[in-house]
PDB file of C-alpha atoms in Angstrom:
ATOM      1  CA  UNK A   1      24.535   4.863   6.089  1.00  0.00           C
ATOM      2  CA  UNK A   2      22.674   2.128   4.194  1.00  0.00           C
ATOM      3  CA  UNK A   3      21.192   2.478   0.715  1.00  0.00           C
ATOM      4  CA  UNK A   4      17.636   2.862   2.016  1.00  0.00           C
ATOM      5  CA  UNK A   5      18.638   5.763   4.265  1.00  0.00           C
ATOM      6  CA  UNK A   6      20.509   7.486   1.461  1.00  0.00           C
ATOM      7  CA  UNK A   7      17.494   7.127  -0.818  1.00  0.00           C
ATOM      8  CA  UNK A   8      15.144   8.575   1.800  1.00  0.00           C
ATOM      9  CA  UNK A   9      17.594  11.426   2.376  1.00  0.00           C
ATOM     10  CA  UNK A  10      17.512  12.271  -1.337  1.00  0.00           C
ATOM     11  CA  UNK A  11      13.717  12.216  -1.312  1.00  0.00           C
ATOM     12  CA  UNK A  12      13.761  14.693   1.588  1.00  0.00           C
ATOM     13  CA  UNK A  13      15.702  17.095  -0.609  1.00  0.00           C
ATOM     14  CA  UNK A  14      13.311  16.637  -3.519  1.00  0.00           C
ATOM     15  CA  UNK A  15      10.419  17.299  -1.153  1.00  0.00           C
ATOM     16  CA  UNK A  16      11.793  20.648   0.090  1.00  0.00           C
ATOM     17  CA  UNK A  17       9.310  23.522   0.002  1.00  0.00           C
ATOM     18  CA  UNK A  18      10.809  26.992  -0.287  1.00  0.00           C
ATOM     19  CA  UNK A  19       9.789  30.535  -1.133  1.00  0.00           C
ATOM     20  CA  UNK A  20      11.159  31.247  -4.599  1.00  0.00           C
ATOM     21  CA  UNK A  21      11.518  34.338  -6.772  1.00  0.00           C
ATOM     22  CA  UNK A  22       8.216  35.514  -8.188  1.00  0.00           C
ATOM     23  CA  UNK A  23       7.557  34.632 -11.812  1.00  0.00           C
ATOM     24  CA  UNK A  24       6.661  37.265 -14.354  1.00  0.00           C
ATOM     25  CA  UNK A  25       5.130  36.529 -17.721  1.00  0.00           C
ATOM     26  CA  UNK A  26       8.316  37.851 -19.313  1.00  0.00           C
ATOM     27  CA  UNK A  27      10.295  35.078 -17.624  1.00  0.00           C
ATOM     28  CA  UNK A  28       8.425  32.331 -19.390  1.00  0.00           C
ATOM     29  CA  UNK A  29       8.862  30.719 -22.758  1.00  0.00           C
ATOM     30  CA  UNK A  30       5.816  28.880 -24.040  1.00  0.00           C
ATOM     31  CA  UNK A  31       6.224  25.556 -25.815  1.00  0.00           C
ATOM     32  CA  UNK A  32       6.374  25.903 -29.569  1.00  0.00           C
ATOM     33  CA  UNK A  33       2.819  24.649 -30.040  1.00  0.00           C
ATOM     34  CA  UNK A  34       1.345  26.778 -27.243  1.00  0.00           C
ATOM     35  CA  UNK A  35      -0.625  25.691 -24.190  1.00  0.00           C
ATOM     36  CA  UNK A  36      -4.225  26.734 -24.716  1.00  0.00           C
ATOM     37  CA  UNK A  37      -5.080  23.662 -26.804  1.00  0.00           C
ATOM     38  CA  UNK A  38      -3.479  21.175 -24.397  1.00  0.00           C
ATOM     39  CA  UNK A  39      -6.677  20.291 -22.559  1.00  0.00           C
ATOM     40  CA  UNK A  40      -5.202  16.970 -21.422  1.00  0.00           C
ATOM     41  CA  UNK A  41      -2.754  18.794 -19.116  1.00  0.00           C
ATOM     42  CA  UNK A  42      -3.637  20.234 -15.707  1.00  0.00           C
ATOM     43  CA  UNK A  43      -2.652  23.774 -14.736  1.00  0.00           C
ATOM     44  CA  UNK A  44       0.371  22.483 -12.797  1.00  0.00           C
ATOM     45  CA  UNK A  45       1.464  20.285 -15.699  1.00  0.00           C
ATOM     46  CA  UNK A  46       1.313  23.258 -18.067  1.00  0.00           C
ATOM     47  CA  UNK A  47       3.332  25.321 -15.603  1.00  0.00           C
ATOM     48  CA  UNK A  48       5.976  22.576 -15.383  1.00  0.00           C
ATOM     49  CA  UNK A  49       6.173  22.522 -19.198  1.00  0.00           C
ATOM     50  CA  UNK A  50       6.694  26.280 -19.309  1.00  0.00           C
ATOM     51  CA  UNK A  51       9.218  26.197 -16.456  1.00  0.00           C
ATOM     52  CA  UNK A  52      11.250  23.384 -18.011  1.00  0.00           C
ATOM     53  CA  UNK A  53      11.312  25.095 -21.406  1.00  0.00           C
ATOM     54  CA  UNK A  54      12.357  28.333 -19.739  1.00  0.00           C
ATOM     55  CA  UNK A  55      15.354  26.534 -18.225  1.00  0.00           C
ATOM     56  CA  UNK A  56      16.264  24.953 -21.585  1.00  0.00           C
ATOM     57  CA  UNK A  57      15.918  28.163 -23.586  1.00  0.00           C
ATOM     58  CA  UNK A  58      17.250  30.649 -21.011  1.00  0.00           C
ATOM     59  CA  UNK A  59      19.734  28.714 -18.839  1.00  0.00           C
ATOM     60  CA  UNK A  60      21.724  31.764 -17.769  1.00  0.00           C
ATOM     61  CA  UNK A  61      18.572  33.504 -16.583  1.00  0.00           C
ATOM     62  CA  UNK A  62      17.491  30.354 -14.767  1.00  0.00           C
ATOM     63  CA  UNK A  63      20.793  30.328 -12.888  1.00  0.00           C
ATOM     64  CA  UNK A  64      19.645  33.458 -11.033  1.00  0.00           C
ATOM     65  CA  UNK A  65      16.755  31.518  -9.481  1.00  0.00           C
ATOM     66  CA  UNK A  66      19.199  28.984  -8.072  1.00  0.00           C
ATOM     67  CA  UNK A  67      21.436  31.768  -6.803  1.00  0.00           C
ATOM     68  CA  UNK A  68      18.518  33.124  -4.800  1.00  0.00           C
ATOM     69  CA  UNK A  69      17.733  29.670  -3.417  1.00  0.00           C
ATOM     70  CA  UNK A  70      21.272  29.333  -2.009  1.00  0.00           C
ATOM     71  CA  UNK A  71      20.524  31.803   0.781  1.00  0.00           C
ATOM     72  CA  UNK A  72      18.542  29.104   2.600  1.00  0.00           C
ATOM     73  CA  UNK A  73      21.579  26.797   2.901  1.00  0.00           C
ATOM     74  CA  UNK A  74      23.854  26.419   5.928  1.00  0.00           C
ATOM     75  CA  UNK A  75      26.305  23.603   5.340  1.00  0.00           C
ATOM     76  CA  UNK A  76      24.319  20.533   4.335  1.00  0.00           C
ATOM     77  CA  UNK A  77      21.123  21.961   5.797  1.00  0.00           C
ATOM     78  CA  UNK A  78      18.320  24.092   4.396  1.00  0.00           C
ATOM     79  CA  UNK A  79      16.686  26.419   6.910  1.00  0.00           C
ATOM     80  CA  UNK A  80      13.420  28.082   5.918  1.00  0.00           C
ATOM     81  CA  UNK A  81      11.370  29.976   8.477  1.00  0.00           C
ATOM     82  CA  UNK A  82       8.330  28.022   9.603  1.00  0.00           C
ATOM     83  CA  UNK A  83       9.416  24.806   7.901  1.00  0.00           C
ATOM     84  CA  UNK A  84      11.203  21.646   8.953  1.00  0.00           C
ATOM     85  CA  UNK A  85      14.975  21.643   8.528  1.00  0.00           C
ATOM     86  CA  UNK A  86      16.013  19.814   5.346  1.00  0.00           C
ATOM     87  CA  UNK A  87      19.154  17.662   5.289  1.00  0.00           C
ATOM     88  CA  UNK A  88      20.884  17.371   1.908  1.00  0.00           C
ATOM     89  CA  UNK A  89      23.720  15.130   0.813  1.00  0.00           C
ATOM     90  CA  UNK A  90      25.862  17.757  -0.890  1.00  0.00           C
ATOM     91  CA  UNK A  91      24.748  21.056   0.581  1.00  0.00           C
ATOM     92  CA  UNK A  92      25.121  24.279  -1.364  1.00  0.00           C
ATOM     93  CA  UNK A  93      27.931  22.702  -3.405  1.00  0.00           C
ATOM     94  CA  UNK A  94      25.295  20.982  -5.543  1.00  0.00           C
ATOM     95  CA  UNK A  95      23.561  24.312  -6.136  1.00  0.00           C
ATOM     96  CA  UNK A  96      26.878  25.976  -7.050  1.00  0.00           C
ATOM     97  CA  UNK A  97      27.635  23.164  -9.485  1.00  0.00           C
ATOM     98  CA  UNK A  98      24.195  23.540 -11.083  1.00  0.00           C
ATOM     99  CA  UNK A  99      24.626  27.324 -11.356  1.00  0.00           C
ATOM    100  CA  UNK A 100      27.994  26.855 -13.080  1.00  0.00           C
ATOM    101  CA  UNK A 101      26.422  24.365 -15.475  1.00  0.00           C
ATOM    102  CA  UNK A 102      23.621  26.779 -16.364  1.00  0.00           C
ATOM    103  CA  UNK A 103      25.971  29.722 -16.895  1.00  0.00           C
ATOM    104  CA  UNK A 104      27.938  27.792 -19.513  1.00  0.00           C
ATOM    105  CA  UNK A 105      24.979  25.948 -21.010  1.00  0.00           C
ATOM    106  CA  UNK A 106      23.980  26.824 -24.563  1.00  0.00           C
ATOM    107  CA  UNK A 107      20.267  27.571 -25.074  1.00  0.00           C
ATOM    108  CA  UNK A 108      18.212  24.728 -26.491  1.00  0.00           C
ATOM    109  CA  UNK A 109      14.905  24.757 -28.390  1.00  0.00           C
ATOM    110  CA  UNK A 110      11.774  24.221 -26.290  1.00  0.00           C
ATOM    111  CA  UNK A 111      10.290  20.749 -26.136  1.00  0.00           C
ATOM    112  CA  UNK A 112       6.918  20.151 -27.732  1.00  0.00           C
ATOM    113  CA  UNK A 113       4.193  18.486 -25.725  1.00  0.00           C
ATOM    114  CA  UNK A 114       3.135  14.958 -26.684  1.00  0.00           C
ATOM    115  CA  UNK A 115      -0.270  13.575 -25.688  1.00  0.00           C
ATOM    116  CA  UNK A 116       0.978   9.984 -25.888  1.00  0.00           C
ATOM    117  CA  UNK A 117       4.020  10.675 -23.734  1.00  0.00           C
ATOM    118  CA  UNK A 118       1.784  12.508 -21.256  1.00  0.00           C
ATOM    119  CA  UNK A 119      -0.487   9.460 -21.082  1.00  0.00           C
ATOM    120  CA  UNK A 120       2.545   7.250 -20.429  1.00  0.00           C
ATOM    121  CA  UNK A 121       3.673   9.627 -17.668  1.00  0.00           C
ATOM    122  CA  UNK A 122       0.136   9.656 -16.274  1.00  0.00           C
ATOM    123  CA  UNK A 123      -0.021   5.874 -16.131  1.00  0.00           C
ATOM    124  CA  UNK A 124       3.148   5.744 -14.037  1.00  0.00           C
ATOM    125  CA  UNK A 125       2.150   8.695 -11.836  1.00  0.00           C
ATOM    126  CA  UNK A 126      -1.191   7.040 -11.019  1.00  0.00           C
ATOM    127  CA  UNK A 127       0.440   3.666 -10.426  1.00  0.00           C
ATOM    128  CA  UNK A 128       3.012   5.012  -7.977  1.00  0.00           C
ATOM    129  CA  UNK A 129       0.601   7.505  -6.474  1.00  0.00           C
ATOM    130  CA  UNK A 130      -1.691   4.704  -5.332  1.00  0.00           C
ATOM    131  CA  UNK A 131       1.050   2.291  -4.264  1.00  0.00           C
ATOM    132  CA  UNK A 132       3.362   4.833  -2.665  1.00  0.00           C
ATOM    133  CA  UNK A 133       6.294   3.268  -4.512  1.00  0.00           C
ATOM    134  CA  UNK A 134       9.177   5.160  -6.120  1.00  0.00           C
ATOM    135  CA  UNK A 135      11.488   4.625  -9.093  1.00  0.00           C
ATOM    136  CA  UNK A 136      11.069   4.010 -12.804  1.00  0.00           C
ATOM    137  CA  UNK A 137       9.737   0.454 -12.678  1.00  0.00           C
ATOM    138  CA  UNK A 138       5.970   0.138 -12.590  1.00  0.00           C
ATOM    139  CA  UNK A 139       4.043  -2.268 -10.378  1.00  0.00           C
ATOM    140  CA  UNK A 140       3.576  -4.400 -13.521  1.00  0.00           C
ATOM    141  CA  UNK A 141       7.386  -4.415 -13.942  1.00  0.00           C
ATOM    142  CA  UNK A 142       7.142  -2.078 -16.946  1.00  0.00           C
ATOM    143  CA  UNK A 143       9.944   0.388 -17.745  1.00  0.00           C
ATOM    144  CA  UNK A 144       9.556   3.867 -19.307  1.00  0.00           C
ATOM    145  CA  UNK A 145       9.992   2.814 -22.935  1.00  0.00           C
ATOM    146  CA  UNK A 146       7.405   0.035 -22.549  1.00  0.00           C
ATOM    147  CA  UNK A 147       4.860   2.490 -21.128  1.00  0.00           C
ATOM    148  CA  UNK A 148       5.543   5.005 -23.904  1.00  0.00           C
ATOM    149  CA  UNK A 149       4.999   2.362 -26.582  1.00  0.00           C
ATOM    150  CA  UNK A 150       1.550   1.607 -25.165  1.00  0.00           C
ATOM    151  CA  UNK A 151       0.375   5.018 -26.362  1.00  0.00           C
ATOM    152  CA  UNK A 152       2.266   5.302 -29.648  1.00  0.00           C
ATOM    153  CA  UNK A 153       5.549   4.347 -31.291  1.00  0.00           C
ATOM    154  CA  UNK A 154       8.763   5.455 -29.623  1.00  0.00           C
ATOM    155  CA  UNK A 155      11.733   6.099 -31.897  1.00  0.00           C
ATOM    156  CA  UNK A 156      15.264   7.103 -30.963  1.00  0.00           C
ATOM    157  CA  UNK A 157      16.415   8.138 -27.521  1.00  0.00           C
ATOM    158  CA  UNK A 158      14.161   8.535 -24.486  1.00  0.00           C
ATOM    159  CA  UNK A 159      14.338   9.396 -20.796  1.00  0.00           C
ATOM    160  CA  UNK A 160      12.215   9.825 -17.697  1.00  0.00           C
ATOM    161  CA  UNK A 161      12.402  12.180 -14.707  1.00  0.00           C
ATOM    162  CA  UNK A 162      10.388  11.691 -11.522  1.00  0.00           C
ATOM    163  CA  UNK A 163      10.147  14.234  -8.715  1.00  0.00           C
ATOM    164  CA  UNK A 164       8.407  13.642  -5.393  1.00  0.00           C
ATOM    165  CA  UNK A 165       6.926  16.037  -2.883  1.00  0.00           C
ATOM    166  CA  UNK A 166       7.026  19.508  -4.410  1.00  0.00           C
ATOM    167  CA  UNK A 167       3.794  21.241  -5.389  1.00  0.00           C
ATOM    168  CA  UNK A 168       5.083  24.222  -7.406  1.00  0.00           C
ATOM    169  CA  UNK A 169       6.479  24.050 -10.942  1.00  0.00           C
ATOM    170  CA  UNK A 170       9.649  26.003 -10.193  1.00  0.00           C
ATOM    171  CA  UNK A 171      10.409  23.845  -7.173  1.00  0.00           C
ATOM    172  CA  UNK A 172       9.987  20.712  -9.277  1.00  0.00           C
ATOM    173  CA  UNK A 173      12.260  21.883 -12.083  1.00  0.00           C
ATOM    174  CA  UNK A 174      14.877  23.456  -9.800  1.00  0.00           C
ATOM    175  CA  UNK A 175      15.297  20.296  -7.750  1.00  0.00           C
ATOM    176  CA  UNK A 176      15.665  18.181 -10.893  1.00  0.00           C
ATOM    177  CA  UNK A 177      18.365  20.562 -12.157  1.00  0.00           C
ATOM    178  CA  UNK A 178      20.250  20.623  -8.832  1.00  0.00           C
ATOM    179  CA  UNK A 179      19.971  16.819  -8.665  1.00  0.00           C
ATOM    180  CA  UNK A 180      21.410  16.580  -5.138  1.00  0.00           C
ATOM    181  CA  UNK A 181      22.829  13.153  -4.355  1.00  0.00           C
ATOM    182  CA  UNK A 182      22.710  11.944  -7.965  1.00  0.00           C
ATOM    183  CA  UNK A 183      26.354  11.694  -9.115  1.00  0.00           C
ATOM    184  CA  UNK A 184      25.533  11.370 -12.821  1.00  0.00           C
ATOM    185  CA  UNK A 185      23.047  14.307 -12.677  1.00  0.00           C
ATOM    186  CA  UNK A 186      20.776  12.177 -14.813  1.00  0.00           C
ATOM    187  CA  UNK A 187      17.664  14.303 -14.252  1.00  0.00           C
ATOM    188  CA  UNK A 188      19.531  17.433 -15.326  1.00  0.00           C
ATOM    189  CA  UNK A 189      20.992  15.637 -18.324  1.00  0.00           C
ATOM    190  CA  UNK A 190      17.507  14.752 -19.499  1.00  0.00           C
ATOM    191  CA  UNK A 191      16.287  18.340 -19.229  1.00  0.00           C
ATOM    192  CA  UNK A 192      19.248  19.653 -21.224  1.00  0.00           C
ATOM    193  CA  UNK A 193      19.545  16.794 -23.699  1.00  0.00           C
ATOM    194  CA  UNK A 194      19.620  18.316 -27.162  1.00  0.00           C
ATOM    195  CA  UNK A 195      18.502  15.056 -28.779  1.00  0.00           C
ATOM    196  CA  UNK A 196      15.115  15.269 -27.053  1.00  0.00           C
ATOM    197  CA  UNK A 197      12.369  17.126 -28.928  1.00  0.00           C
ATOM    198  CA  UNK A 198       9.231  15.974 -27.113  1.00  0.00           C
ATOM    199  CA  UNK A 199       8.013  15.623 -23.559  1.00  0.00           C
ATOM    200  CA  UNK A 200       4.963  14.380 -21.698  1.00  0.00           C
ATOM    201  CA  UNK A 201       4.051  15.423 -18.170  1.00  0.00           C
ATOM    202  CA  UNK A 202       1.794  14.128 -15.419  1.00  0.00           C
ATOM    203  CA  UNK A 203       1.554  15.365 -11.831  1.00  0.00           C
ATOM    204  CA  UNK A 204      -0.717  13.904  -9.179  1.00  0.00           C
ATOM    205  CA  UNK A 205      -1.063  12.755  -5.580  1.00  0.00           C
ATOM    206  CA  UNK A 206       1.378  10.279  -4.053  1.00  0.00           C
ATOM    207  CA  UNK A 207       0.464   8.096  -1.101  1.00  0.00           C
ATOM    208  CA  UNK A 208       3.852   8.418   0.622  1.00  0.00           C
ATOM    209  CA  UNK A 209       5.198  11.820  -0.443  1.00  0.00           C
ATOM    210  CA  UNK A 210       2.101  13.862  -1.175  1.00  0.00           C
ATOM    211  CA  UNK A 211       2.900  14.690  -4.796  1.00  0.00           C
ATOM    212  CA  UNK A 212       4.550  13.059  -7.792  1.00  0.00           C
ATOM    213  CA  UNK A 213       5.528  14.583 -11.124  1.00  0.00           C
ATOM    214  CA  UNK A 214       6.601  12.330 -14.007  1.00  0.00           C
ATOM    215  CA  UNK A 215       8.223  13.813 -17.122  1.00  0.00           C
ATOM    216  CA  UNK A 216       8.856  11.556 -20.120  1.00  0.00           C
ATOM    217  CA  UNK A 217      11.245  12.647 -22.891  1.00  0.00           C
ATOM    218  CA  UNK A 218      11.764  11.377 -26.430  1.00  0.00           C
ATOM    219  CA  UNK A 219      13.589  12.185 -29.622  1.00  0.00           C
ATOM    220  CA  UNK A 220      10.721  11.009 -31.837  1.00  0.00           C
ATOM    221  CA  UNK A 221       7.325   9.611 -30.984  1.00  0.00           C
ATOM    222  CA  UNK A 222       4.469   8.732 -33.305  1.00  0.00           C
ATOM    223  CA  UNK A 223       1.104   9.273 -31.631  1.00  0.00           C
ATOM    224  CA  UNK A 224      -1.563   6.562 -31.848  1.00  0.00           C
TER     225      UNK A 224
END
């Protein structure tokens, strides 16, 4: 199978839509600075922030959500009533590996929300949403750190996660944690990177895959 086919296969996994365990308010951990004042984030973006911080701060609890998701797997395929069959690269093995990771993962502090990082994420989400492109390079050839520095001063380590297709916060975060077909589990590593203290989020429409969610991470970032 050529590289293009493998890439499209991975995107199919990231686009999977599945019924997930219901969320209760008790499941969620708000970012340290709260959400009510973050008027620059949409409802979905706030939900992604809460979901991601829940995974960081309560990894063992989050493992139970992945355990429930496993019931839809049969070999490398995901079968959900009323939906198109999804073909994965690793099957339930990737879910099992993610569950094991979460069970042994030490809790981490929640990430604070950065306006500047959210603007950088928004710029890339809009760019790719209109073009239908994928990946971390913008249509102007910019990379994540360049976009972040347009809205402030980036210091220390940084990272970027991009998820295509899913429309619910838990689906977005779960698929980034499972990271099917990504040998280095780079998306998961970003979520559970203890050197990151800030994140910015932007979710919007995508011409090819319906939805895009960009999450930018940083150790330190000075807002403009």
